[in-house]
C-alpha cells in the first residue's frame, strides 16, 4: 500500500465495489471447495484402505475368486469374482445401452422435428431422473419373475437382469450427452451435404456421425462410468452371490454392492473394513480414469 | 427477347413465404444456358432466397411455402414426381462461407460422386480433373489425404466449387462466394468463375456491383422480393430501363 492520500472524488470503494469483492471471494471459495472435497475424499479413502497393506497379498487379491473376509479360520480377500461381476453387468448394460441411446440421440437430433423433438427430450430427461432404487425395485419385482418364466431358470436375479436394468438406467444420460455431441456439429456441414444431393440418412452417416465421433465416444465412456459406479440397482437385481459368471443367468456380486452391503457390519479398522476401502480405492481410480478419458476427449473436440 | 438460347433455370410466377412472411413475389425469370447471370439488389431483397429455391435447400427450415414453378432444364423442381436428389445432382451450390466437410481433401471432392454411386475406378481421374479445373491441383496434389479445413479460405472456397464438378452438374448456384475472402482471394475466385462460363450455367448472387459488372454476362436486379429488371450486364450498367435500377446502381440504396 502506498501512502498517497485517497482522493474522495476518485475513491471508488462504494457499495458496488465491496459487493463485487465479496462475491468474487465467495465464488472462489465455492470453486476451491469442490476441489478440496475431492482431495479430502481421496485422502480419507486412501488412509482407511492403506492399513490393509499388511494383509495385502497381490496374488490372492487379484488371483482368487474367494471373497471370504469374515471367515474365522481362513479369511481371504480375492476380488476376481467381484470384478467379474461388475464387468459382466456393466458390459451387458453397455451392449444394451449403446445402440439404444445412440439411436435415440440420432433420432432426436437429426430426424425428429418441432414438438416431437421437444417431447422426446423432456421424456429422456425424466427417465434420467428416476432414482436407482426404483430401477432395482423393477428388477426385483418385474424382471425377476419375467426371466424365470421366459427362460425357465430357477432364479431371475442375475447378470441378464441387472445388465438390462443398468442399461436402461445409463441410456438416458448417454442419449442426452450424445445428442449434445450431434447438436455441436455445425449446420453448414449438413447444408453442404444436402445440397450435394445427400439424403437425411446419408448426411447423418457420412458427415454428422464422423464429425461427432469424439463426443459420442465420451457419451459412451460416461455411461460406462455410470454403470461401473452404480450400486443400489445392481445390488437388488444381480442376486448378490459371489460367482464367476459363465452364463447371463448366473447370479453375481458387484464391487459397489459388496461395499454397500458389508461396510455397516464391520468393525472400524478391522482387516475386513480396510479391504472394503481398498475396493473403494479401486472403484475411485477406475471411475476417475474413465471420466478423465471422457473429459480429455471432449476437450479434444473443443480444440480441433 | 431476341436471344434464342434455351433457359437452364426458369421461374414462372414464383412466390415464397417464410411462415407468414412473403419473401418472393411472383418472379418470372429465364436464366440462359451457359451464361453467368448475376443477381444484385439491396440487402434483404430476396436474392439468396430465390437462389436457394432452385435446389429447394430452403426447405430444410421446415416453415417454407412456395407457389408457382421453378424449372431446371425443363423439369419442374417442385413437382412431386421429380426426384430432389436428381435435381441436386444437376444443380451444384456454393455458399457464402466456404463450408468444406470435416474430411480429407480427397473425400471432400469425391463426396458427391460417392453419394450417387459413382464407380471406384474413376475416382482418381475425377479428383484430378476437378482440382485442375479450379486451379487447385498444383497446390494440393501432395496432400490430398490431409484435412480440407487446413487450407486457406480462398483454397477452401475453390475446393467447394471443385467438389461440385465430379457429378457433372449443369448449373452452379453461388451465393456471394467471395464475401468471406480477401481481395486477392476474391480476384482468384472471380477469375475461376469466369473460366467456368460456357461449361456451366452460373447464377451468382453478389453485393458487389463491380463484381457483377466484371464477372457476369447477364444481370438481374431485385428489390423487396420482386424482380425489377433482367438484361445483359453491359446494358444494365450503362442504360438501365427502370428508375429503381438506376438508383441502386448509382448507390442511392444501402
Ligand atoms: N430463415 C428465414 N426465416 C425468416 N425470414 C427469412 C429467412 N431468411 C431470410 N428471411 C427474410 O427474407 C427476406 C429475404 O432474405 P434473403 O436472405 O433472401 O435476402 P438477400 O437478398 O440474400 O440479402 P443479403 O444481401 O443480406 O444476403 C429478408 O427480409 C429476410 O429477413
Ligand atoms: Mg443473401
GROMACS .gro file of C-alpha atoms in nm, chain A residues 110 113 185-200 202-203 206-208 210-213 304, chain B residues 52 55 57 60 62 85 88-89 91-93 95 99-103 108 111-112 114-116 147 149 163-164 167:
model
   56
  110UNK     CA    1  -3.128  -3.540  -3.684
  113UNK     CA    2  -3.890  -3.210  -3.570
  185UNK     CA    3  -2.187  -3.039  -3.543
  186UNK     CA    4  -2.220  -2.715  -3.742
  187UNK     CA    5  -2.532  -2.698  -3.953
  188UNK     CA    6  -2.330  -2.577  -4.251
  189UNK     CA    7  -2.194  -2.933  -4.287
  190UNK     CA    8  -2.546  -3.072  -4.317
  191UNK     CA    9  -2.644  -2.799  -4.561
  192UNK     CA   10  -2.338  -2.864  -4.776
  193UNK     CA   11  -2.402  -3.237  -4.789
  194UNK     CA   12  -2.772  -3.194  -4.860
  195UNK     CA   13  -2.700  -2.952  -5.141
  196UNK     CA   14  -2.476  -3.220  -5.292
  197UNK     CA   15  -2.778  -3.449  -5.301
  198UNK     CA   16  -2.734  -3.647  -4.981
  199UNK     CA   17  -3.045  -3.790  -4.815
  200UNK     CA   18  -3.104  -3.737  -4.443
  202UNK     CA   19  -2.654  -4.018  -4.582
  203UNK     CA   20  -2.592  -3.682  -4.418
  206UNK     CA   21  -2.127  -3.976  -4.378
  207UNK     CA   22  -2.095  -3.635  -4.220
  208UNK     CA   23  -2.259  -3.592  -3.879
  210UNK     CA   24  -1.787  -3.892  -3.815
  211UNK     CA   25  -1.778  -3.527  -3.711
  212UNK     CA   26  -1.932  -3.608  -3.372
  213UNK     CA   27  -1.749  -3.930  -3.303
  304UNK     CA   28  -0.998  -2.911  -3.307
  356UNK     CA   29  -3.195  -2.133  -5.267
  359UNK     CA   30  -3.235  -2.666  -5.538
  361UNK     CA   31  -3.236  -2.619  -4.995
  364UNK     CA   32  -3.462  -2.762  -4.462
  366UNK     CA   33  -3.949  -2.663  -4.239
  389UNK     CA   34  -3.164  -3.596  -5.543
  392UNK     CA   35  -2.938  -3.154  -5.673
  393UNK     CA   36  -2.707  -3.362  -5.884
  395UNK     CA   37  -2.758  -2.812  -5.963
  396UNK     CA   38  -2.449  -2.750  -5.752
  397UNK     CA   39  -2.436  -2.482  -5.485
  399UNK     CA   40  -2.223  -2.094  -5.014
  403UNK     CA   41  -1.824  -2.497  -4.591
  404UNK     CA   42  -1.582  -2.779  -4.661
  405UNK     CA   43  -1.675  -3.102  -4.486
  406UNK     CA   44  -1.457  -3.223  -4.198
  407UNK     CA   45  -1.297  -3.483  -4.423
  412UNK     CA   46  -1.450  -3.372  -4.999
  415UNK     CA   47  -1.831  -3.683  -5.166
  416UNK     CA   48  -2.099  -3.618  -5.426
  418UNK     CA   49  -1.981  -4.145  -5.392
  419UNK     CA   50  -2.332  -4.040  -5.291
  420UNK     CA   51  -2.452  -4.108  -5.640
  451UNK     CA   52  -0.796  -3.238  -4.376
  453UNK     CA   53  -1.003  -2.746  -4.316
  467UNK     CA   54  -1.643  -3.080  -5.521
  468UNK     CA   55  -1.949  -2.999  -5.732
  471UNK     CA   56  -2.116  -3.530  -6.054
   0.00000   0.00000   0.00000
